Amino acid sequence: MEAQAILLLQVPSAPTIFKSSSRIIVKSQAPIRATRRQLLAYHPSAIAPKREKDAKKRIVVTGMGLVSVFGSDVGTFYDSLLAGESGISLIDKFDASSFPTRFGGQIRGFNSNGYIDAKSDKRLDDCQRYCIVAGKKALEDAVLGSHELSKIDKDRAGVVVGSGFGGVTMFSDNVESLIERGYKKITPFFTPYCISNMGPALLAKDLGFMGPNYSISAACATSNFCFCAAANHIREGKADLMIAGGVDAILIPVELGGFVACRALSQRNDDPQTASRPWDKDRDGFVLSEGAGVLVMESLEHAMKRNAPILAEYLGGAVNCDAYHITNPRLDGLCVSSCIRSCLVDAGVSAEEVNYINAHATSTVVGDLAEVNALKKVFKSKEEIKMNATKSMIGHCMGAAGGLEAIATIKAVQTGWLHPTINQFNLQLNSTQFQIQSNSMISTLQFQVQLVLVDTTP
């Protein structure tokens, strides 16, 4: 069963971002004026209504933080995407030789020094490690490092970072201890470090943030639900600043085996870097990956008072569910298209203004086509729309997918460069009708971003 959560962000001086369970739209200001004149002439009903003017209710993004297959630096992450690099490799953190799928988006060289004390770090699950490091890096990006935190009211600062699975390594290891050595060998940290809300709880503890704090679990839509929830806390006057996003660290034997059992994963063990093939006729499943992606969100008034860097503005959101199947999306894309429309209305953005889509595009046979069917329902003029897929390079990071793709979209607007989709050898053009940006077009695909839509639903 799929859930959709959509939010819309506007990036200052260039962009406008719209984000759903995986949908983000980013649009630059100069082309907007020309577009709006055309809309007045040809699409009078498409003109956006008046948007929020109250600086206390306007939500801005002031910081970004991540942990990814390309490291924990936002700039390096996006440079790797622009270069069309693959972060997928054979798994060596455990013996995967007996599995039909033996590769994934394994994070290597992760270092928590300076962000987590050594004693605590030994106890934590990677899910909590990634959350804490990404959250603190996002605060640093927002000019709120440890020495600047005194500038904010911590009673009105919160954390909403979700996870699809929580501390599964902690759970798996202790179940093994129970079976092999008995209950006395279960660590006393087992219960707290398994639950999905422990990442945001520990992050808030370190920071002293006493505002709203919890985790949302909504599979691949997790990050976007968290963005919507965080924005609502600020809009309702219950918080000034929120850290929001998603995290998952599930590259362990039982989870790999579980997804193999679902027959959801690619089995291209001979060439894992080409395994994630969105829209390719020969795609055979997605690539399991891990990571974290979070944003610092705050009211415009609060950000301006402290002279914060403003990276994007949140405009609106929408949430729904297709109530259809436990894993597969509706083939006609009905509920996804409905969620997109609701977000566009709420945010005051017309479908005609969209000219670029960063799709969810997991590389599954059913999912890719269902998503395209949903997009076709909303966007009638497809010839001018460019579309690409971040997961072709980083794999599917589950609960962290929306957070990492939100960051990729904001970076696209900041830099003016759009990343390619790699691994398209036999493109299923008749199923999309959108202009797919492939690895063969890397040199021509570096152009100024005008409008962006990102999909990260499961």
Short mmCIF file of C-alpha atoms in Angstrom, two decimals:
data_model
loop_
_atom_site.label_atom_id
_atom_site.label_comp_id
_atom_site.label_asym_id
_atom_site.label_seq_id
_atom_site.Cartn_x
_atom_site.Cartn_y
_atom_site.Cartn_z
CA MET A 1 0.00 0.00 0.00
CA GLU A 2 1.52 3.31 -1.05
CA ALA A 3 1.25 6.61 0.77
CA GLN A 4 1.94 9.95 -0.81
CA ALA A 5 3.00 13.17 0.88
CA ILE A 6 3.62 16.27 -1.21
CA LEU A 7 5.17 19.58 -0.30
CA LEU A 8 6.12 22.60 -2.31
CA LEU A 9 9.18 24.77 -1.80
CA GLN A 10 10.26 27.95 -3.50
CA VAL A 11 13.95 28.70 -3.86
CA PRO A 12 14.87 32.39 -3.53
CA SER A 13 16.12 34.31 -6.58
CA ALA A 14 15.83 31.30 -8.79
CA PRO A 15 13.58 28.59 -7.67
CA THR A 16 10.44 27.28 -6.51
CA ILE A 17 10.48 23.79 -5.16
CA PHE A 18 7.59 21.44 -4.92
CA LYS A 19 7.99 18.24 -3.00
CA SER A 20 5.81 15.21 -2.65
CA SER A 21 6.22 11.83 -1.24
CA SER A 22 8.58 12.42 -3.71
CA ARG A 23 7.57 15.29 -5.68
CA ILE A 24 9.56 18.47 -5.68
CA ILE A 25 9.13 21.32 -8.03
CA VAL A 26 11.76 23.94 -8.42
CA LYS A 27 11.36 26.89 -10.69
CA SER A 28 13.47 29.92 -11.42
CA GLN A 29 12.07 33.44 -11.22
CA ALA A 30 13.05 34.95 -14.56
CA PRO A 31 11.23 32.39 -16.71
CA ILE A 32 8.24 32.56 -14.38
CA ARG A 33 7.26 36.03 -15.50
CA ALA A 34 7.29 35.03 -19.17
CA THR A 35 5.42 31.85 -18.37
CA ARG A 36 2.76 33.72 -16.44
CA ARG A 37 2.17 36.11 -19.35
CA GLN A 38 1.66 33.12 -21.62
CA LEU A 39 -0.68 31.56 -19.10
CA LEU A 40 -2.77 34.71 -18.96
CA ALA A 41 -3.25 34.44 -22.69
CA TYR A 42 -3.67 30.71 -23.10
CA HIS A 43 -4.39 29.19 -19.68
CA PRO A 44 -6.35 31.74 -17.58
CA SER A 45 -7.41 29.04 -15.11
CA ALA A 46 -3.81 28.06 -14.43
CA ILE A 47 -2.78 31.31 -12.77
CA ALA A 48 -1.71 30.70 -9.19
CA PRO A 49 -3.73 32.25 -6.34
CA LYS A 50 -2.20 34.63 -3.82
CA ARG A 51 0.36 32.96 -1.62
CA GLU A 52 1.09 33.29 2.09
CA LYS A 53 2.42 36.74 3.04
CA ASP A 54 2.76 36.36 6.81
CA ALA A 55 6.49 35.93 7.60
CA LYS A 56 5.55 33.89 10.68
CA LYS A 57 3.78 31.31 8.50
CA ARG A 58 6.12 31.27 5.54
CA ILE A 59 8.52 28.33 5.84
CA VAL A 60 12.09 28.45 4.54
CA VAL A 61 14.91 25.91 4.26
CA THR A 62 18.15 27.20 5.72
CA GLY A 63 20.36 24.11 5.96
CA MET A 64 20.98 20.67 4.43
CA GLY A 65 22.78 17.62 5.80
CA LEU A 66 23.25 14.07 4.57
CA VAL A 67 25.01 10.73 4.78
CA SER A 68 25.24 8.96 1.42
CA VAL A 69 27.18 6.52 -0.74
CA PHE A 70 29.12 9.59 -1.90
CA GLY A 71 30.02 10.68 1.62
CA SER A 72 28.62 13.18 4.11
CA ASP A 73 29.30 16.44 2.28
CA VAL A 74 26.45 17.98 0.29
CA GLY A 75 28.76 19.50 -2.32
CA THR A 76 30.61 16.25 -2.95
CA PHE A 77 27.31 14.38 -3.13
CA TYR A 78 25.95 16.64 -5.86
CA ASP A 79 29.24 16.80 -7.77
CA SER A 80 29.21 12.99 -7.94
CA LEU A 81 25.66 13.05 -9.29
CA LEU A 82 26.61 15.63 -11.92
CA ALA A 83 29.52 13.45 -13.00
CA GLY A 84 27.18 10.50 -13.51
CA GLU A 85 29.04 8.33 -11.01
CA SER A 86 27.56 5.18 -9.54
CA GLY A 87 27.74 4.62 -5.79
CA ILE A 88 26.70 0.97 -6.07
CA SER A 89 29.18 -1.81 -5.26
CA LEU A 90 29.47 -5.41 -4.10
CA ILE A 91 28.58 -5.81 -0.42
CA ASP A 92 31.52 -6.59 1.87
CA LYS A 93 30.18 -5.56 5.29
CA PHE A 94 28.87 -9.15 5.61
CA ASP A 95 29.14 -12.34 3.58
CA ALA A 96 26.57 -11.97 0.81
CA SER A 97 27.99 -14.72 -1.40
CA SER A 98 24.97 -17.00 -0.94
CA PHE A 99 22.39 -14.34 -1.87
CA PRO A 100 20.93 -13.96 -5.38
CA THR A 101 21.69 -10.24 -5.01
CA ARG A 102 25.15 -9.48 -3.67
CA PHE A 103 25.45 -5.71 -4.12
CA GLY A 104 23.90 -2.47 -2.88
CA GLY A 105 24.47 1.15 -1.94
CA GLN A 106 26.85 0.40 0.94
CA ILE A 107 28.14 3.44 2.81
CA ARG A 108 31.91 3.29 3.23
CA GLY A 109 34.31 5.37 5.28
CA PHE A 110 31.58 6.87 7.46
CA ASN A 111 33.07 8.91 10.31
CA SER A 112 31.13 10.39 13.22
CA ASN A 113 34.14 12.12 14.84
CA GLY A 114 33.18 15.52 16.16
CA TYR A 115 29.47 14.72 16.01
CA ILE A 116 29.03 11.72 18.37
CA ASP A 117 31.14 10.97 21.44
CA ALA A 118 33.13 7.74 21.21
CA LYS A 119 31.37 5.97 24.10
CA SER A 120 27.89 6.55 22.68
CA ASP A 121 28.98 5.77 19.15
CA LYS A 122 29.92 2.20 20.10
CA ARG A 123 26.37 1.50 21.26
CA LEU A 124 24.38 3.05 18.46
CA ASP A 125 22.77 1.50 15.42
CA ASP A 126 23.84 3.04 12.10
CA CYS A 127 20.32 4.41 11.77
CA GLN A 128 20.96 6.68 14.76
CA ARG A 129 24.52 7.49 13.72
CA TYR A 130 23.45 8.67 10.28
CA CYS A 131 20.57 10.70 11.73
CA ILE A 132 22.72 12.52 14.28
CA VAL A 133 25.54 13.33 11.85
CA ALA A 134 23.19 14.49 9.06
CA GLY A 135 21.20 16.60 11.51
CA LYS A 136 24.22 18.35 12.99
CA LYS A 137 25.70 18.95 9.54
CA ALA A 138 22.41 20.52 8.44
CA LEU A 139 22.56 22.86 11.44
CA GLU A 140 26.13 23.82 10.56
CA ASP A 141 24.95 24.58 7.03
CA ALA A 142 22.26 26.79 8.55
CA VAL A 143 24.96 28.64 10.56
CA LEU A 144 23.77 26.99 13.75
CA GLY A 145 26.83 25.06 14.86
CA SER A 146 27.37 24.33 18.55
CA HIS A 147 28.58 27.87 19.26
CA GLU A 148 25.61 29.51 17.53
CA LEU A 149 22.78 27.46 19.07
CA SER A 150 22.37 30.04 21.83
CA LYS A 151 20.79 32.30 19.18
CA ILE A 152 17.58 30.24 19.13
CA ASP A 153 14.87 29.38 21.65
CA LYS A 154 15.38 25.65 22.15
CA ASP A 155 11.88 25.28 23.61
CA ARG A 156 10.62 26.12 20.11
CA ALA A 157 13.03 23.95 18.12
CA GLY A 158 12.20 20.34 17.27
CA VAL A 159 13.20 17.27 15.26
CA VAL A 160 11.03 15.13 12.99
CA VAL A 161 13.27 12.60 11.24
CA GLY A 162 11.54 9.42 10.09
CA SER A 163 12.72 5.93 9.27
CA GLY A 164 11.10 3.12 7.39
CA PHE A 165 12.81 0.43 9.48
CA GLY A 166 14.50 1.90 12.55
CA GLY A 167 17.44 0.19 14.25
CA VAL A 168 17.30 -3.11 12.37
CA THR A 169 20.98 -3.97 12.87
CA MET A 170 20.51 -3.71 16.64
CA PHE A 171 17.38 -5.84 16.39
CA SER A 172 18.96 -8.50 14.18
CA ASP A 173 22.15 -8.79 16.24
CA ASN A 174 20.27 -9.21 19.51
CA VAL A 175 17.83 -11.75 18.13
CA GLU A 176 20.90 -13.74 17.11
CA SER A 177 22.31 -13.36 20.65
CA LEU A 178 19.02 -14.56 22.13
CA ILE A 179 18.95 -17.68 19.97
CA GLU A 180 22.61 -18.57 20.36
CA ARG A 181 23.40 -17.51 23.93
CA GLY A 182 20.15 -16.72 25.75
CA TYR A 183 18.32 -13.63 26.96
CA LYS A 184 21.09 -12.59 29.37
CA LYS A 185 23.24 -11.66 26.37
CA ILE A 186 20.75 -9.11 25.08
CA THR A 187 22.14 -5.59 25.51
CA PRO A 188 20.15 -3.23 27.77
CA PHE A 189 20.22 -0.79 24.84
CA PHE A 190 18.32 -3.25 22.64
CA THR A 191 14.82 -1.85 23.12
CA PRO A 192 15.53 1.90 22.95
CA TYR A 193 17.95 1.63 20.02
CA CYS A 194 15.60 -0.48 17.91
CA ILE A 195 12.71 1.94 17.78
CA SER A 196 12.54 4.35 14.87
CA ASN A 197 12.19 7.55 16.93
CA MET A 198 15.49 7.10 18.78
CA GLY A 199 17.50 8.93 16.10
CA PRO A 200 15.59 12.22 16.42
CA ALA A 201 15.35 11.71 20.19
CA LEU A 202 19.13 11.39 20.62
CA LEU A 203 19.73 14.31 18.24
CA ALA A 204 17.38 16.50 20.27
CA LYS A 205 19.06 15.36 23.50
CA ASP A 206 22.47 16.41 22.19
CA LEU A 207 21.16 19.77 20.99
CA GLY A 208 18.79 20.52 23.86
CA PHE A 209 15.85 20.92 21.46
CA MET A 210 12.63 20.61 23.50
CA GLY A 211 10.10 21.23 20.74
CA PRO A 212 8.14 18.56 18.80
CA ASN A 213 10.13 15.35 18.49
CA TYR A 214 9.05 12.11 16.83
CA SER A 215 9.54 9.81 13.86
CA ILE A 216 7.16 9.08 10.99
CA SER A 217 7.38 5.74 9.20
CA ALA A 218 5.79 5.76 5.74
CA ALA A 219 8.11 3.59 3.66
CA CYS A 220 9.68 5.54 0.78
CA ALA A 221 7.48 8.57 1.47
CA THR A 222 8.86 8.94 4.99
CA SER A 223 11.05 12.01 4.46
CA ASN A 224 8.29 13.95 2.76
CA PHE A 225 5.78 13.22 5.47
CA CYS A 226 8.32 14.60 7.92
CA PHE A 227 8.83 17.76 5.86
CA CYS A 228 5.06 18.36 5.79
CA ALA A 229 4.70 17.71 9.52
CA ALA A 230 7.60 19.98 10.42
CA ALA A 231 6.21 22.79 8.28
CA ASN A 232 2.81 22.46 9.93
CA HIS A 233 4.34 22.82 13.41
CA ILE A 234 5.89 26.10 12.29
CA ARG A 235 2.76 27.33 10.50
CA GLU A 236 0.65 26.63 13.58
CA GLY A 237 3.00 28.69 15.73
CA LYS A 238 4.19 25.72 17.79
CA ALA A 239 7.82 25.89 16.66
CA ASP A 240 10.27 28.36 15.14
CA LEU A 241 12.70 25.82 13.72
CA MET A 242 12.58 22.12 12.84
CA ILE A 243 15.11 19.55 11.64
CA ALA A 244 13.22 17.23 9.27
CA GLY A 245 13.96 14.38 6.88
CA GLY A 246 14.57 10.65 6.77
CA VAL A 247 17.12 7.93 7.50
CA ASP A 248 17.52 4.19 6.94
CA ALA A 249 20.43 1.76 7.41
CA ILE A 250 19.12 -1.62 6.29
CA LEU A 251 21.94 -3.21 4.33
CA ILE A 252 22.07 -6.29 6.59
CA PRO A 253 21.51 -10.00 5.82
CA VAL A 254 17.90 -10.29 7.00
CA GLU A 255 16.75 -7.18 5.11
CA LEU A 256 18.61 -8.12 1.94
CA GLY A 257 17.03 -11.57 2.20
CA GLY A 258 13.60 -10.09 2.78
CA PHE A 259 13.73 -7.95 -0.34
CA VAL A 260 15.10 -10.90 -2.32
CA ALA A 261 12.11 -12.93 -1.11
CA CYS A 262 9.83 -10.19 -2.44
CA ARG A 263 11.63 -10.48 -5.79
CA ALA A 264 12.10 -6.72 -5.72
CA LEU A 265 15.87 -6.47 -6.24
CA SER A 266 18.05 -6.45 -9.33
CA GLN A 267 20.36 -9.47 -9.65
CA ARG A 268 23.05 -7.99 -11.92
CA ASN A 269 25.90 -9.24 -9.75
CA ASP A 270 28.31 -9.22 -12.69
CA ASP A 271 27.91 -5.45 -13.16
CA PRO A 272 26.29 -3.83 -10.09
CA GLN A 273 27.00 -0.26 -11.17
CA THR A 274 24.61 -0.68 -14.10
CA ALA A 275 21.93 -2.50 -12.06
CA SER A 276 19.64 0.46 -11.36
CA ARG A 277 18.05 1.14 -14.77
CA PRO A 278 15.04 3.44 -14.55
CA TRP A 279 12.76 3.18 -17.62
CA ASP A 280 15.08 0.72 -19.33
CA LYS A 281 13.25 -2.23 -20.92
CA ASP A 282 15.68 -4.65 -19.28
CA ARG A 283 15.34 -3.33 -15.72
CA ASP A 284 15.01 -6.18 -13.23
CA GLY A 285 14.43 -4.50 -9.88
CA PHE A 286 15.78 -1.79 -7.61
CA VAL A 287 19.08 -1.55 -5.73
CA LEU A 288 18.92 -1.53 -1.93
CA SER A 289 20.80 1.40 -0.41
CA GLU A 290 21.06 3.43 2.80
CA GLY A 291 21.71 6.93 4.08
CA ALA A 292 20.14 10.04 5.58
CA GLY A 293 18.92 13.36 4.23
CA VAL A 294 17.60 16.22 6.37
CA LEU A 295 16.71 19.89 6.07
CA VAL A 296 16.59 22.72 8.59
CA MET A 297 13.21 24.41 8.21
CA GLU A 298 12.15 27.59 9.99
CA SER A 299 9.75 30.48 9.71
CA LEU A 300 10.85 33.27 7.39
CA GLU A 301 10.58 35.73 10.28
CA HIS A 302 12.86 33.59 12.46
CA ALA A 303 15.39 33.09 9.67
CA MET A 304 15.54 36.80 8.85
CA LYS A 305 16.01 37.77 12.48
CA ARG A 306 19.17 35.70 12.72
CA ASN A 307 20.43 36.50 9.20
CA ALA A 308 20.20 32.86 8.13
CA PRO A 309 21.06 31.66 4.60
CA ILE A 310 17.77 30.96 2.82
CA LEU A 311 18.04 28.06 0.37
CA ALA A 312 14.39 27.43 -0.46
CA GLU A 313 10.83 28.23 0.64
CA TYR A 314 8.16 25.67 1.46
CA LEU A 315 4.87 26.59 -0.21
CA GLY A 316 2.37 23.82 0.51
CA GLY A 317 1.70 20.12 0.89
CA ALA A 318 -0.70 17.24 0.41
CA VAL A 319 -1.01 13.67 1.68
CA ASN A 320 -3.04 10.64 0.54
CA CYS A 321 -2.96 6.84 0.18
CA ASP A 322 -3.89 4.58 -2.74
CA ALA A 323 -5.48 1.87 -0.50
CA TYR A 324 -4.66 -0.69 -3.15
CA HIS A 325 -1.93 -3.32 -2.53
CA ILE A 326 0.70 -4.08 0.13
CA THR A 327 3.61 -3.51 -2.27
CA ASN A 328 2.47 -2.61 -5.78
CA PRO A 329 1.21 0.82 -6.83
CA ARG A 330 -1.99 1.25 -8.83
CA LEU A 331 -0.99 0.86 -12.46
CA ASP A 332 -3.09 3.85 -13.51
CA GLY A 333 -1.31 6.13 -10.99
CA LEU A 334 -4.64 7.58 -9.84
CA CYS A 335 -3.78 8.43 -6.23
CA VAL A 336 -0.29 9.69 -7.02
CA SER A 337 -1.72 12.06 -9.65
CA SER A 338 -4.41 13.15 -7.17
CA CYS A 339 -1.76 13.92 -4.56
CA ILE A 340 0.26 15.96 -7.06
CA ARG A 341 -2.81 17.97 -8.04
CA SER A 342 -3.70 18.66 -4.41
CA CYS A 343 -0.20 19.94 -3.73
CA LEU A 344 -0.19 22.14 -6.82
CA VAL A 345 -3.47 23.71 -5.72
CA ASP A 346 -2.32 24.17 -2.13
CA ALA A 347 0.97 25.72 -3.23
CA GLY A 348 -0.44 27.88 -6.02
CA VAL A 349 1.60 26.29 -8.81
CA SER A 350 0.08 25.23 -12.14
CA ALA A 351 0.93 22.05 -14.00
CA GLU A 352 1.78 24.14 -17.06
CA GLU A 353 4.65 25.74 -15.18
CA VAL A 354 6.52 22.45 -14.75
CA ASN A 355 9.23 21.62 -17.28
CA TYR A 356 11.49 19.20 -15.39
CA ILE A 357 10.79 16.08 -13.33
CA ASN A 358 13.24 14.23 -11.06
CA ALA A 359 11.25 11.03 -10.76
CA HIS A 360 10.94 8.42 -8.03
CA ALA A 361 11.97 5.87 -10.67
CA THR A 362 13.15 2.94 -8.56
CA SER A 363 13.87 0.70 -11.59
CA THR A 364 11.08 -1.78 -10.88
CA VAL A 365 9.02 -3.16 -13.75
CA VAL A 366 5.66 -2.12 -12.29
CA GLY A 367 6.62 1.02 -10.35
CA ASP A 368 8.28 2.98 -13.14
CA LEU A 369 5.29 2.62 -15.46
CA ALA A 370 2.75 3.43 -12.74
CA GLU A 371 4.60 6.63 -11.94
CA VAL A 372 4.70 7.68 -15.58
CA ASN A 373 0.96 7.01 -15.86
CA ALA A 374 0.38 9.29 -12.87
CA LEU A 375 2.52 12.05 -14.36
CA LYS A 376 0.68 11.81 -17.68
CA LYS A 377 -2.62 12.47 -15.89
CA VAL A 378 -1.34 15.76 -14.49
CA PHE A 379 1.07 17.05 -17.12
CA LYS A 380 -0.60 17.19 -20.51
CA SER A 381 2.19 18.92 -22.45
CA LYS A 382 4.95 16.36 -22.03
CA GLU A 383 7.12 17.28 -25.01
CA GLU A 384 8.84 20.12 -23.16
CA ILE A 385 9.33 18.25 -19.88
CA LYS A 386 12.74 16.80 -19.04
CA MET A 387 12.89 13.88 -16.60
CA ASN A 388 15.72 12.11 -14.73
CA ALA A 389 16.28 9.76 -11.78
CA THR A 390 18.73 10.15 -8.89
CA LYS A 391 18.30 6.50 -7.85
CA SER A 392 20.13 5.37 -10.98
CA MET A 393 23.31 6.39 -9.13
CA ILE A 394 22.61 6.05 -5.40
CA GLY A 395 20.05 3.24 -5.34
CA HIS A 396 16.88 3.22 -3.25
CA CYS A 397 17.53 4.58 0.26
CA MET A 398 14.01 3.80 1.49
CA GLY A 399 13.04 6.25 4.27
CA ALA A 400 15.96 8.52 3.36
CA ALA A 401 15.09 8.68 -0.36
CA GLY A 402 12.95 11.81 -0.19
CA GLY A 403 15.48 13.65 1.96
CA LEU A 404 18.42 12.92 -0.34
CA GLU A 405 16.42 13.81 -3.45
CA ALA A 406 15.18 17.04 -1.88
CA ILE A 407 18.81 18.01 -1.34
CA ALA A 408 19.70 17.04 -4.91
CA THR A 409 16.89 19.23 -6.22
CA ILE A 410 17.84 22.25 -4.15
CA LYS A 411 21.45 21.87 -5.30
CA ALA A 412 20.25 21.75 -8.90
CA VAL A 413 18.63 25.12 -8.41
CA GLN A 414 21.62 26.57 -6.59
CA THR A 415 24.17 25.44 -9.17
CA GLY A 416 22.06 25.64 -12.32
CA TRP A 417 23.24 22.15 -13.32
CA LEU A 418 21.05 19.08 -13.74
CA HIS A 419 22.37 15.56 -13.18
CA PRO A 420 21.98 12.71 -15.69
CA THR A 421 20.17 9.40 -15.43
CA ILE A 422 22.69 6.61 -15.99
CA ASN A 423 22.27 2.99 -17.12
CA GLN A 424 19.77 3.48 -19.93
CA PHE A 425 20.76 1.09 -22.67
CA ASN A 426 17.33 0.17 -24.06
CA LEU A 427 15.03 3.04 -23.18
CA GLN A 428 11.31 2.27 -23.03
CA LEU A 429 10.38 5.49 -24.82
CA ASN A 430 6.86 4.47 -25.77
CA SER A 431 5.98 4.15 -22.11
CA THR A 432 7.08 7.63 -21.05
CA GLN A 433 6.71 10.27 -23.76
CA PHE A 434 8.92 12.47 -21.60
CA GLN A 435 12.41 13.54 -22.65
CA ILE A 436 14.57 11.15 -20.64
CA GLN A 437 18.02 12.46 -19.75
CA SER A 438 20.46 9.54 -20.07
CA ASN A 439 24.16 8.98 -19.52
CA SER A 440 24.77 9.42 -23.23
CA MET A 441 23.62 13.03 -22.90
CA ILE A 442 25.70 14.13 -19.91
CA SER A 443 27.50 16.88 -21.81
CA THR A 444 24.29 18.39 -23.18
CA LEU A 445 22.23 17.99 -20.08
CA GLN A 446 24.01 20.65 -18.01
CA PHE A 447 21.50 23.46 -18.33
CA GLN A 448 19.81 26.04 -16.18
CA VAL A 449 17.00 24.64 -14.06
CA GLN A 450 13.62 26.31 -14.40
CA LEU A 451 11.15 23.90 -12.84
CA VAL A 452 11.72 20.65 -10.99
CA LEU A 453 9.49 17.85 -9.81
CA VAL A 454 10.89 15.04 -7.66
CA ASP A 455 9.08 11.79 -6.83
CA THR A 456 10.16 9.59 -3.93
CA THR A 457 7.16 7.46 -3.13
CA PRO A 458 7.88 3.75 -2.78
#
